[in-house]
XYZ file of C-alpha atoms in Angstrom:
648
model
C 18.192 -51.097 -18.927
C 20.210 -49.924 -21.880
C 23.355 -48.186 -21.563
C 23.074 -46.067 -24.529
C 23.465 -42.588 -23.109
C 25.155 -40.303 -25.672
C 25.731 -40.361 -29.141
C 29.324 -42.212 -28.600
C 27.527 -45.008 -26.571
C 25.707 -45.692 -30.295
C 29.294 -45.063 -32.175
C 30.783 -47.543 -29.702
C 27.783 -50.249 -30.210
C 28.268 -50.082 -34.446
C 31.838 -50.556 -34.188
C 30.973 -53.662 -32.364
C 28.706 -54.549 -35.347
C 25.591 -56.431 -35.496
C 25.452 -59.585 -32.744
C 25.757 -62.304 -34.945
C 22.696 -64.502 -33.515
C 20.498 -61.866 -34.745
C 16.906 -64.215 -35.585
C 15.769 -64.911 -39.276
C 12.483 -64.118 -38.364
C 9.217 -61.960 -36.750
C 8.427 -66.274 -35.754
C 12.335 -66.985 -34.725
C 12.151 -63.522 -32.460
C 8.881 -64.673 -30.670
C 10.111 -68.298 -29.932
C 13.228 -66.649 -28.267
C 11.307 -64.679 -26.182
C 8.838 -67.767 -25.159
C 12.279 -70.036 -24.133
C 12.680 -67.394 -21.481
C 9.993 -68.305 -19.729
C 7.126 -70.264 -21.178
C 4.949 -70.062 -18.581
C 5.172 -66.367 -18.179
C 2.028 -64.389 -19.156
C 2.681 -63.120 -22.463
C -0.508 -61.442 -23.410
C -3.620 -60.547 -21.929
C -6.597 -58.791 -23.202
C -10.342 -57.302 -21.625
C -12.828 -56.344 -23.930
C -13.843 -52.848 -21.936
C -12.129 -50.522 -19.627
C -14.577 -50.238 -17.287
C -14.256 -53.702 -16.695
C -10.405 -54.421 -17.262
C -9.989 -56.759 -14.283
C -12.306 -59.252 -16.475
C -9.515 -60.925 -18.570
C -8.094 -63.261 -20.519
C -4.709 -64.179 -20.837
C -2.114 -66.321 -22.755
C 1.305 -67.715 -21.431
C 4.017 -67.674 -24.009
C 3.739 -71.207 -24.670
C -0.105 -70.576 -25.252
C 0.704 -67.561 -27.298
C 3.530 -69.250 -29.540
C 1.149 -72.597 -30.063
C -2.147 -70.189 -31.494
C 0.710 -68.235 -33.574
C 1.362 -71.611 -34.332
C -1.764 -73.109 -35.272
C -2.807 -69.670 -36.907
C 0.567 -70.690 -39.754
C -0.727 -73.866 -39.958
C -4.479 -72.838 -40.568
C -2.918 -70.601 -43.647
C -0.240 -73.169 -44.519
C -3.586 -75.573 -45.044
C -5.285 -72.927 -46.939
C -2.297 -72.563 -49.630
C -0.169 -69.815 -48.315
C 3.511 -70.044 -49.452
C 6.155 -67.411 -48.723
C 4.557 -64.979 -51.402
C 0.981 -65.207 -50.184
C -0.390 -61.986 -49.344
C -2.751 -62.481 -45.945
C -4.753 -59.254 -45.260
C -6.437 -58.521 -42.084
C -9.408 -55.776 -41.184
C -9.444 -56.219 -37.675
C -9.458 -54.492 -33.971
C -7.347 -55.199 -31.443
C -8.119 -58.551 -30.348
C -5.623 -61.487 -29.525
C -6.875 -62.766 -32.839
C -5.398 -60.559 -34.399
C -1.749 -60.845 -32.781
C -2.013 -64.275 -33.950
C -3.050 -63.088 -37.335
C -0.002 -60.905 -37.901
C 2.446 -63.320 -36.542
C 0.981 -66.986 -37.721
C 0.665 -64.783 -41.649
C 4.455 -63.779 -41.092
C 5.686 -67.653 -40.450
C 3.452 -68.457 -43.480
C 2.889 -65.937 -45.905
C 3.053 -61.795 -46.146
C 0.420 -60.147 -43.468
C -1.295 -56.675 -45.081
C -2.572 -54.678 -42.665
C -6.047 -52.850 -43.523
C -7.442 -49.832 -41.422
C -10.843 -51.291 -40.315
C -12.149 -47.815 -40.174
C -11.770 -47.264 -43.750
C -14.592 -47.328 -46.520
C -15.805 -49.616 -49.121
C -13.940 -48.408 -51.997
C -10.777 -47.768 -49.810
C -10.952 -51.119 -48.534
C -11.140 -52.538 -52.253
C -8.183 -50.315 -53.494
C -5.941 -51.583 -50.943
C -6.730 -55.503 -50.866
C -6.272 -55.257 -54.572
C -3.363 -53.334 -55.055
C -1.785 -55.698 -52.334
C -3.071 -59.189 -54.709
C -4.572 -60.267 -51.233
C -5.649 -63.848 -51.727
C -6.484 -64.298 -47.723
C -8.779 -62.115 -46.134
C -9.178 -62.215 -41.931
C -11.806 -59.893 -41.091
C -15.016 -59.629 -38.286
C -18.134 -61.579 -39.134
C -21.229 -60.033 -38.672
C -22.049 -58.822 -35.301
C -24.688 -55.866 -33.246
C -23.490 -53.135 -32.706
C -19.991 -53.523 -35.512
C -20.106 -51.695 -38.875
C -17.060 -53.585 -40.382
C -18.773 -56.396 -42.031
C -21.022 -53.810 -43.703
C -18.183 -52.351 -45.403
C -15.939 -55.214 -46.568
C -18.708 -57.191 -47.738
C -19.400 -54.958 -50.710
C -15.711 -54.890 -51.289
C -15.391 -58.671 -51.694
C -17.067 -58.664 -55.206
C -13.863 -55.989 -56.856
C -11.329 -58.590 -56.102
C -11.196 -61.838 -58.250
C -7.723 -62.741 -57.086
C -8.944 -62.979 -53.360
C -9.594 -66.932 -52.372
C -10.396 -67.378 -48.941
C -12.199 -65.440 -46.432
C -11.324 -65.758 -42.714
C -13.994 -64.388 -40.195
C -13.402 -63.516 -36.676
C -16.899 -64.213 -34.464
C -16.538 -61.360 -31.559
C -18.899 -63.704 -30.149
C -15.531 -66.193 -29.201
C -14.529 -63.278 -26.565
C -17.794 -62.875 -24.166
C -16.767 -64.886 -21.537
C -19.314 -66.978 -19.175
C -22.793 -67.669 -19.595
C -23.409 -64.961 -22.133
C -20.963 -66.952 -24.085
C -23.920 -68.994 -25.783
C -26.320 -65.479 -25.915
C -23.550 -64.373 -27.986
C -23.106 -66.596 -30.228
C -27.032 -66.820 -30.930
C -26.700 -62.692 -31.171
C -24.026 -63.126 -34.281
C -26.223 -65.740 -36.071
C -29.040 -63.671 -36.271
C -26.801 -60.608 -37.274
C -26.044 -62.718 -40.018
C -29.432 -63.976 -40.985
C -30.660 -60.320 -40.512
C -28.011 -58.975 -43.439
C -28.130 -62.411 -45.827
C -31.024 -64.433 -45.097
C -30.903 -67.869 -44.059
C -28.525 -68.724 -46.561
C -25.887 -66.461 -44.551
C -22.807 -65.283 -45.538
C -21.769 -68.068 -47.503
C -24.762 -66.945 -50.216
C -23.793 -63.352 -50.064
C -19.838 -63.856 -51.202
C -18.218 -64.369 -55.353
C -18.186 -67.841 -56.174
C -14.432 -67.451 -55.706
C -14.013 -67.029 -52.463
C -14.651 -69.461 -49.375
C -15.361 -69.062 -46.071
C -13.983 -70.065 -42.886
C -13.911 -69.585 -39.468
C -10.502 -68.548 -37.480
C -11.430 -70.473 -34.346
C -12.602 -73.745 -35.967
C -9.580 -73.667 -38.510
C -7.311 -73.422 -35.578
C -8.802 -76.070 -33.162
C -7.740 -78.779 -35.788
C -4.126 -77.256 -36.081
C -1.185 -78.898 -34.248
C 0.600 -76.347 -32.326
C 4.050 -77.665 -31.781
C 5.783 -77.449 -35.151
C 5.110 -75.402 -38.472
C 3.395 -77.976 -41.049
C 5.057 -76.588 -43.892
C 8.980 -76.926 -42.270
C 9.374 -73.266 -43.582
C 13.163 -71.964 -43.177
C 12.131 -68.293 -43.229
C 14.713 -66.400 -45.590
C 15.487 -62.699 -43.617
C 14.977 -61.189 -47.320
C 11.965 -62.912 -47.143
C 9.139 -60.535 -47.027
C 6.714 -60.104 -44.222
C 4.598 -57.792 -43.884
C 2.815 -54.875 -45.871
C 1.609 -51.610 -44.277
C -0.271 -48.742 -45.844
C 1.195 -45.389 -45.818
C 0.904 -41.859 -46.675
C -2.681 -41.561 -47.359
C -4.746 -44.043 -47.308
C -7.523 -43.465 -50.433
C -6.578 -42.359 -53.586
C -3.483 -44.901 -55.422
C -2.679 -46.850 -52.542
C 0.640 -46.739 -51.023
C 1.643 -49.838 -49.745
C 5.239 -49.942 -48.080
C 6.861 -53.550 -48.175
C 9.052 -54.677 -45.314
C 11.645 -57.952 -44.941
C 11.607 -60.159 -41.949
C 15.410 -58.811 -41.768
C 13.959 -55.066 -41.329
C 11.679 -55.587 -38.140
C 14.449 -58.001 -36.350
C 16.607 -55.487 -37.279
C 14.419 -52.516 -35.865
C 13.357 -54.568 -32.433
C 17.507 -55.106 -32.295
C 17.732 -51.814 -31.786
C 15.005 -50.378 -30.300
C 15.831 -52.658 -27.612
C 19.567 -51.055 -27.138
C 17.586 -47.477 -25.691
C 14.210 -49.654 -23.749
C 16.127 -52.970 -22.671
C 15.253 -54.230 -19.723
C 12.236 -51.849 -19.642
C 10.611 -54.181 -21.770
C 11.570 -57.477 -20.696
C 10.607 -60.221 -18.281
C 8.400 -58.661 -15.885
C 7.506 -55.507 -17.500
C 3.980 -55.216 -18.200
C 3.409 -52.829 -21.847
C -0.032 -51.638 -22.044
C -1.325 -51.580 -26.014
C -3.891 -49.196 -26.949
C -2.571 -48.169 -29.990
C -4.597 -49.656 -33.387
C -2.950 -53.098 -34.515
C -2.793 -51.916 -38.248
C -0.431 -49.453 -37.404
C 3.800 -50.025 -37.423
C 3.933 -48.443 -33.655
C 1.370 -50.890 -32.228
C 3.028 -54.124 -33.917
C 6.297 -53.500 -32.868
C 6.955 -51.022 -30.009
C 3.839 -53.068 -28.175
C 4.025 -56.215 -29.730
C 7.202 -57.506 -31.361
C 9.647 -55.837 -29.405
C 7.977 -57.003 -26.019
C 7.168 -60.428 -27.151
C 11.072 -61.136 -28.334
C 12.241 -60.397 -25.088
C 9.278 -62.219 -22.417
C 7.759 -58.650 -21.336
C 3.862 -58.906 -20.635
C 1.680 -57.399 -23.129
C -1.763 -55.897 -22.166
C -4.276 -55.621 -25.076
C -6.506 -53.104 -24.066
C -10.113 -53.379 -25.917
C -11.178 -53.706 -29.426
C -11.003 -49.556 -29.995
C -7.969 -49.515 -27.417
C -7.496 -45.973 -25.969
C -11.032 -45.379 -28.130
C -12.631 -48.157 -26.398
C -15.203 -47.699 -23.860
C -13.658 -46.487 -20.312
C -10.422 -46.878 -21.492
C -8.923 -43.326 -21.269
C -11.409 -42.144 -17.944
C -9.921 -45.594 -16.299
C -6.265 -45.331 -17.611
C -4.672 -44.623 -14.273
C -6.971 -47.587 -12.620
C -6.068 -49.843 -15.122
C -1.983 -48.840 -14.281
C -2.663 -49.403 -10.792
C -4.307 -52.986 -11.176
C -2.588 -54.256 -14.142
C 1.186 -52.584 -12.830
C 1.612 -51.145 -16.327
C 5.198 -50.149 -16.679
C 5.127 -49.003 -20.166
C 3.006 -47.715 -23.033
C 3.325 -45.567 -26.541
C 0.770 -43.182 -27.754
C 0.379 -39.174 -29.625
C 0.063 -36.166 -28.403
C -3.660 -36.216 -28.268
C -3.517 -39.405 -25.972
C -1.030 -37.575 -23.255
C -3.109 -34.260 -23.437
C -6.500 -36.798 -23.183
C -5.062 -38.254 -19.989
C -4.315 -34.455 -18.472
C -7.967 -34.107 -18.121
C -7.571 -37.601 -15.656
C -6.978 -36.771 -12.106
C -5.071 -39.774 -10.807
C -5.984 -39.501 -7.742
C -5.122 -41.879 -5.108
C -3.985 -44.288 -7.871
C -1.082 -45.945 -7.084
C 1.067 -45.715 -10.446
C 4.563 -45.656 -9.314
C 5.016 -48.834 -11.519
C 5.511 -46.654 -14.723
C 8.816 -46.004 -16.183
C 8.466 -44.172 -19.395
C 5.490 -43.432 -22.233
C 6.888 -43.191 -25.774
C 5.205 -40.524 -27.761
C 5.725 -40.066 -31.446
C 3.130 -39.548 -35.167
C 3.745 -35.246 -34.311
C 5.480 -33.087 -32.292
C 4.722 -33.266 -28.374
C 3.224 -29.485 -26.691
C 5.278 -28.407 -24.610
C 3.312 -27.496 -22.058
C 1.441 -30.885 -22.336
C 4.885 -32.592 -22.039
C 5.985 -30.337 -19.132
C 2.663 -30.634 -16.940
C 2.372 -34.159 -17.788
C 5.324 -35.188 -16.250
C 4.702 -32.912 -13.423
C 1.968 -34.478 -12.489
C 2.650 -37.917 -12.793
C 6.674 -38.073 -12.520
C 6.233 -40.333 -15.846
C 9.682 -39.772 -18.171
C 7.833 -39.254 -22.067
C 10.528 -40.383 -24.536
C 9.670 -38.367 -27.403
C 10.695 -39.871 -31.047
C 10.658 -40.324 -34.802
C 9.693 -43.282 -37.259
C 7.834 -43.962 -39.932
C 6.384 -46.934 -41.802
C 9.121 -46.943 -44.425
C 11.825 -47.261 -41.191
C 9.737 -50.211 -39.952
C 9.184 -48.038 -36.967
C 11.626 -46.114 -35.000
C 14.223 -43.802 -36.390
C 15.329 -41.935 -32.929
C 14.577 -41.777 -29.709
C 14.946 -39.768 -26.414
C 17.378 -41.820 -24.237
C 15.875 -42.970 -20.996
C 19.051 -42.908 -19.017
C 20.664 -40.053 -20.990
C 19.307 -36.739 -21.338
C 15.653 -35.972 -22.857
C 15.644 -32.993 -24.314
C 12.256 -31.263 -24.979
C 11.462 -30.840 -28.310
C 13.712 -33.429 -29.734
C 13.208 -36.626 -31.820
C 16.091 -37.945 -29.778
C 19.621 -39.395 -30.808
C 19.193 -42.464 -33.625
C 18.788 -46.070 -33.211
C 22.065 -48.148 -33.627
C 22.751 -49.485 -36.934
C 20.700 -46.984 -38.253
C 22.437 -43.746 -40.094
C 20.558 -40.380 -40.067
C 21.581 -37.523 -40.918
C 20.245 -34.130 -42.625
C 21.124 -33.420 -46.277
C 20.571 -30.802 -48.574
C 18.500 -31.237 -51.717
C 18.234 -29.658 -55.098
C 14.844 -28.043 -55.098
C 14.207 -29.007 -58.494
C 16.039 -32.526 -59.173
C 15.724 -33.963 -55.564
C 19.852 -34.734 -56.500
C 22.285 -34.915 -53.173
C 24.179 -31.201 -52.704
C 26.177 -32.463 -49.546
C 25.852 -33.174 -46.081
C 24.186 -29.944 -43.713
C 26.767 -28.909 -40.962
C 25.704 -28.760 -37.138
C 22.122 -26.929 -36.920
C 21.988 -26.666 -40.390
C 18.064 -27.333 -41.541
C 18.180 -30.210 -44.772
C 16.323 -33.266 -45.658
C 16.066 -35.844 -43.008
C 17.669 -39.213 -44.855
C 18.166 -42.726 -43.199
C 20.001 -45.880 -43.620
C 20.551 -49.512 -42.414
C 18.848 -52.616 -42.053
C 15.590 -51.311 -41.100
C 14.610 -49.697 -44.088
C 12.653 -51.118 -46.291
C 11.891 -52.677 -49.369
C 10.041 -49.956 -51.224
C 6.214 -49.667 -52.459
C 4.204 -52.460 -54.034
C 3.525 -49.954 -56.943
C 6.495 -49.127 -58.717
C 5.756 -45.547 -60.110
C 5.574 -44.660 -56.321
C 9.511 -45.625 -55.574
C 10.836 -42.621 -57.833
C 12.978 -40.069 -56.104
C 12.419 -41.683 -52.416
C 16.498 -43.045 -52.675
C 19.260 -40.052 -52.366
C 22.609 -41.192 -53.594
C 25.206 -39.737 -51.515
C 27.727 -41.170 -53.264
C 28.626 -43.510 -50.470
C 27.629 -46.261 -51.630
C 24.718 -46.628 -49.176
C 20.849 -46.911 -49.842
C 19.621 -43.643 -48.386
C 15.599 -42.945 -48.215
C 14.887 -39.318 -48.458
C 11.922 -39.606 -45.222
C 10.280 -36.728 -46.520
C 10.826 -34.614 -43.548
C 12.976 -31.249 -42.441
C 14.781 -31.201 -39.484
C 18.487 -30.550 -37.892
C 21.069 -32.215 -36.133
C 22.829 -30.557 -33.421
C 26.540 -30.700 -31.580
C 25.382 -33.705 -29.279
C 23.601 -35.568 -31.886
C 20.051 -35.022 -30.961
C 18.244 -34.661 -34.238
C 15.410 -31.711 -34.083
C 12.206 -31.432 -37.263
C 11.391 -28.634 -37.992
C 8.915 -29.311 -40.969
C 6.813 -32.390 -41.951
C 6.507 -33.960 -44.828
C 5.229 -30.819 -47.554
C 1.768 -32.396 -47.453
C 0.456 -34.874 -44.906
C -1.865 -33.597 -42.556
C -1.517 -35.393 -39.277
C -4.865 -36.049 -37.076
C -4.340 -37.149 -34.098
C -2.041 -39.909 -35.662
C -4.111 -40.849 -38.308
C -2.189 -39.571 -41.809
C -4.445 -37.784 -43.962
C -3.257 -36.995 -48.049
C -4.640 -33.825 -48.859
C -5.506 -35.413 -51.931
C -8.299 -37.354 -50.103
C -9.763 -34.012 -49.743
C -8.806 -32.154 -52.830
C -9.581 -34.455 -55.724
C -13.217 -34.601 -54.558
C -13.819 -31.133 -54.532
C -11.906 -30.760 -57.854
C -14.585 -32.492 -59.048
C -17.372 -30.061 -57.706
C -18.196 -27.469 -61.178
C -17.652 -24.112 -58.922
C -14.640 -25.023 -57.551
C -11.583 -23.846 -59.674
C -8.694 -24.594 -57.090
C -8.754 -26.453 -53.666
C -5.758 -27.024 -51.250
C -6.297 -28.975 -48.217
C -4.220 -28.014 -44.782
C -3.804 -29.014 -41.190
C -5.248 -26.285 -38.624
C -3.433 -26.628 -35.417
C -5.575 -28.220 -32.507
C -4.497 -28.831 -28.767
C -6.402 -32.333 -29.080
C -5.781 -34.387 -32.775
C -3.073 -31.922 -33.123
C -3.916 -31.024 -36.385
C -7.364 -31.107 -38.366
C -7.745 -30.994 -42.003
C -9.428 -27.484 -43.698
C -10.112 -26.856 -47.642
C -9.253 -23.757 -49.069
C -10.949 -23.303 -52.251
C -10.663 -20.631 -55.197
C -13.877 -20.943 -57.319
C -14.417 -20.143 -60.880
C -14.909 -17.134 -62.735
C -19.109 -16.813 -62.219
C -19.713 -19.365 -60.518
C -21.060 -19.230 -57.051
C -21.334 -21.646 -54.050
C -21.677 -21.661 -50.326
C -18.753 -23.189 -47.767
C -21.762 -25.167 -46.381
C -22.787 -26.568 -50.018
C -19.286 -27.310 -50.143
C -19.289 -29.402 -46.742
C -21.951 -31.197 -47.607
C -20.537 -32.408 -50.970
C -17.415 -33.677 -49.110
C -19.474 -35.261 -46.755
C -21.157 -37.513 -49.813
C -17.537 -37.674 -51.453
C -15.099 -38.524 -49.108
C -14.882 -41.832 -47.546
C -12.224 -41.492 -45.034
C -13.918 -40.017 -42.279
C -10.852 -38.666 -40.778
C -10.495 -36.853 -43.615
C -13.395 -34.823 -43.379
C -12.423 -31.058 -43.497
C -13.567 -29.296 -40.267
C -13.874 -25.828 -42.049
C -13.964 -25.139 -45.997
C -13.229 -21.542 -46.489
C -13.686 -19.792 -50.169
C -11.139 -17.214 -50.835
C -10.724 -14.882 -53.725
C -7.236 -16.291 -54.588
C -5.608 -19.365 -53.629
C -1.563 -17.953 -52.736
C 0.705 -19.412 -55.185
C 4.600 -19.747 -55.684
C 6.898 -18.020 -58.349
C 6.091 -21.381 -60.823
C 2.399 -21.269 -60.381
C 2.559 -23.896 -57.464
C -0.132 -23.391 -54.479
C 1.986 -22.394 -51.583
C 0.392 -24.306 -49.433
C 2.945 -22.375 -46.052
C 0.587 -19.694 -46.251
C -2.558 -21.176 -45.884
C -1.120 -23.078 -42.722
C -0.304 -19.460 -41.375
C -3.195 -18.590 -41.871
C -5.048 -21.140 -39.976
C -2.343 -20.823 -36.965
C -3.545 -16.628 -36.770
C -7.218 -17.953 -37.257
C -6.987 -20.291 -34.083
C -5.014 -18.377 -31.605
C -6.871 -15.184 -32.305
C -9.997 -17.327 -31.368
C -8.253 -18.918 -28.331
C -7.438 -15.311 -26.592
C -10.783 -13.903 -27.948
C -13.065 -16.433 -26.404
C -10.837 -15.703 -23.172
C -11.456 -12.187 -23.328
C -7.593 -11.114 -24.310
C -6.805 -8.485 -26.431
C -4.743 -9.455 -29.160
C -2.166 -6.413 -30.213
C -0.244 -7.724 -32.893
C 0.752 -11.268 -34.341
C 3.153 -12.178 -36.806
C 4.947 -15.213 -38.305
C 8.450 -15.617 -38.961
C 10.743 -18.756 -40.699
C 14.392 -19.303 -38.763
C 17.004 -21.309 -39.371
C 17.161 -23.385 -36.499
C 13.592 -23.267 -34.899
C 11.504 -23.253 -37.903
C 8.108 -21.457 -37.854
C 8.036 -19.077 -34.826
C 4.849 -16.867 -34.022
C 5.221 -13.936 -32.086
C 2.437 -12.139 -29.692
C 1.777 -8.700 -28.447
C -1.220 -8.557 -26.139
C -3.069 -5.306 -25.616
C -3.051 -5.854 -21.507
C 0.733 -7.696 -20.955
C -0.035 -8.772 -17.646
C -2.542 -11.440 -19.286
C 0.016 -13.053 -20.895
C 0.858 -16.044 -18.387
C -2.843 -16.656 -18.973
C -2.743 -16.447 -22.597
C 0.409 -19.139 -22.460
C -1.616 -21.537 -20.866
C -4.134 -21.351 -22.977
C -1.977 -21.451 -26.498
C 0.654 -23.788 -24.216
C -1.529 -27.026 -25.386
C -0.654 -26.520 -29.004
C 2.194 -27.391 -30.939
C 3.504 -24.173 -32.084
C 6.344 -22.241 -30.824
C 5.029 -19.011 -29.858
C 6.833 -16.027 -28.391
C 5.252 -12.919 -26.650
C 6.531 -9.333 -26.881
């Protein structure tokens, strides 16, 4: 295991300065960690949780030659270094050899498969995709349905990759399978299939076929990957709308597994087992369960298509510990307090070390019980896309503290700043538990956004000398270095997660002829941890009802996450000095709305509520109950959320 402790262990490792056998590549990293041991198992995968002892699995020499063969297969469909290779996928082994095989070859674009038609088209083009890996047609899937309409808005894209799901039924029902996805397709296209139903620009292929004729030993086009060399693109902020694609170097995510690796170390090396469940389009599945495992020989379990949405996944977790000796896994908030309602039983799961949680801040009481109950250490931390993926962590031989993002990853500078309001200019540096702007710095940062517009005002010059990106967030640093938020970013709503722009919701119902003003919040909830509500001011005479409303987002919005849960019309939407909507408010208002429904529906008075801003704990709501000897029942109940409540 690491030896990072304190802040001074991190101090110590920068003055050492970066090792200087640090890899080129994503490809370089993975080879390193096959030489350890190439017979090792390096990934496995089972298609359900309710039956996760039926597997497949992949030694690291197996693993390396379909990465491999997967470059090759590009390499042979044209892919240089510049090549944009998008995938649509679930989490299949396919798709680990997708991301990797498109870094050693190309640029890999990851696509949320549970996006819509016309989100789907916005990103692929606004990323000049000219490969496209996605899921032919199969029972029971509703991703082919939605990309194939897509296919037609992009003239620059040239090949189309399909997955058959068919390929990973095992057995005799192999062949029942296959038969299954050919009549899918015949169903949708005809006879003709899909090869009739696609632009005249674009051919088809098939991963597994491309790949059986692929040698597996040695990369066809003798790339020297460049670290500046890009490789890989991943959506972020919002996901409809003007895309908003961040663009990462090779030299960021070797540079981000470096140092992750100083805090997990050995707890994710040979012998360690890291359970995925976490969606392969996202940054923390990729590299906290993929990369950073695969570079140093740990075992990586890929559980279902959905993972921790698949079928039995979560109701088996602790079985699937016990048999498959899990000794590490990342998830939210909504997965830990999802697993609280899972006795564990007689399962033996003494082989877990730590759970990373991160996307929003951890309940306390979740975090408390949870470890309670399971003697599991949660390292709660901080990343985001444009960081490649971690920013700080807890340390798991140092002290947690609860509530924290943690201490910062070497090589990585982080500090708080503070910000002219109006300008976005650099003021100076915040002192010790002073609340600023939360900036970082190093080798791990990226690029910036494939749109250019989108890159103003994310840099803070410091004067330094240094590349700072202004993350978007509030927080604090304290004496010991432990960095604390205390706000999010002024307007993502966070669901269980997913990130949700409020602009998904608002444009739409700025376009609906009552509706004069709409602002979109997050209402707190003890399960996604937040979900999205519209507030909405409407015209002068003109009159709609919140369930007219709901409906016409329904028809509007494609991101399904993004759906609002409540729409509520209000005489006046709050606004700031400048005529801004002060959008604070409206979150207040939501956090009274849900814990005066939480105590009601348990039969406690409420006496008074209020909501304050401080300086070093950010939004605090205090409680006075009617009867005060309910309150250690009413902080069980409000205990699940993430707020920091107080009772008088």
């Amino acid at each position: 295991m690491s030896s990072i402790i304190k802040q001074v262990d991190i101090e110590q490792l920068e003055a050492e300065g970066l090792p200087d056998n640090l890899a080129n590549s994503s490809y370089e990293l993975i080879q390193r960690g096959a030489a350890i041991n190439p017979n090792a198992p390096a990934l496995t995968f089972f298609l359900n949780g309710n039956n996760h002892r039926n597997t497949d699995t992949w030694t690291y020499q197996q693993l390396l030659g379909q990465i491999t063969q997967c470059a090759n297969f590009f390499h042979e469909l044209g892919a240089n270094k510049d090549t944009v290779i998008a995938f649509i996928l679930p989490n299949l082994p396919e798709t680990h050899f997708v991301i990797w095989g498109g870094q050693a070859s190309g640029i890999i674009a990851a696509i949320n498969p549970l996006l819509e038609t016309e989100a789907i088209s916005d990103l692929l083009d606004t990323a000049n995709a000219e490969i496209l890996v996605t899921l032919a047609p199969f029972p029971g899937t509703d991703l082919w349905p939605k990309v194939q309409p897509a296919l037609a808005k992009l003239p620059k894209l040239k090949h189309l990759v399909l997955v058959n799901l068919a390929d990973r039924v095992q057995g005799l029902k192999k062949p029942i399978a296959k038969l299954l996805a050919k009549r899918e397709e015949w169903r949708l296209h005809g006879l003709a299939g899909i090869a009739a139903a696609l632009p005249s620009n674009i051919k088809t292929h098939y991963l597994q076929s491309g790949l059986a004729r692929q040698p597996s030993d040695h990369l066809l086009s003798q790339r020297i990957i460049d670290p500046q060399d890009y490789s890989s693109y991943f959506c972020t902020g919002g996901t409809t709308g003007l895309p908003k694609i961040a663009m990462r170097k090779h030299c960021n995510e070797v540079a981000n597994v470096w140092s992750s690796a100083q805090f997990l170390g050995d707890g994710i090396g040979p012998g360690k087992n890291v359970f995925c469940g976490l969606p392969l389009f996202h940054v923390n599945a990729v590299q906290v369960t993929g990369l950073l495992p695969f570079s140093n020989g740990a075992h990586v379990i890929l559980g279902s298509p959905q993972g921790y949405r698949g079928e039995g996944v979560v109701s088996n977790f602790w079985d699937i510990v016990e048999h498959h000796r899990v000794h590490f896994f990342s998830g939210v908030p909504t997965l830990y307090a999802a697993l609280m309602q899972i006795p564990t039983g007689k399962h033996d799961i003494s082989s877990l070390e730590f759970g990373l949680c991160g996307a929003a801040p951890m309940p306390k009481e979740v975090f408390k019980n949870f470890q309670e109950r399971t003697g599991l250490k949660i390292l709660e931390g901080y990343g985001l896309t444009e960081g490649t993926c971690v920013s700080s962590v807890n340390p798991p031989l140092g002290e947690r503290r609860l509530g924290s993002i943690g201490l910062r990853i070497p090589g990585q500078l982080m500090k708080a700043v503070l910000l002219d309001e109006e300008s976005g200019a650099y003021l100076g540096d915040c002192t010790v538990d002073e609340i600023g702007a939360l900036i970082i710095s190093g080798p791990n940062v990226f690029a910036g956004y494939t749109v250019e517009e989108q890159n103003r005002n994310i840099w803070v010059d410091t004067g330094d000398g240094r590349k700072w990106l202004n993350t978007g967030d509030l927080g604090r640093q304290d004496a010991e270095g432990y960095f604390w938020l205390t706000g999010r970013k002024k307007e993502l709503i966070i669901r269980g997660g997913h990130n949700i722009d409020p602009l998904t919701i608002e444009a739409p119902l700025h376009q609906h002829p009552a509706v004069e003003i709409a602002a979109a919040v997050g209402r707190p909830d003890q399960y996604a941890g937040e979900l999205p509500v519209a507030y909405v001011q409407l015209k002068a005479q003109q009159s709609v009802t919140e369930a007219e409303l709901m409906l016409f987002c329904q028809n509007n919005i494609s991101e399904r996450a993004a759906q609002p849960k409540f729409i509520r019309i209000i005489d006046a939407m709050p606004l700031t000095g400048v005529g801004k909507i002060f959008k604070p408010t409206l979150k207040k208002m939501e956090m009274i709305s849900v814990i005066t429904e939480q105590l009601q529906d348990a039969g406690i008075d409420l006496r008074d509520i209020s909501i304050n801003d401080e300086k070093l704990r950010g939004t605090v709501i205090r409680i006075s109950l009617v009867d005060s000897s309910a309150q250690a029942q009413a902080k069980e109940i409000l205990g699940h959320y993430s707020m920091t409540i107080e009772f008088n």
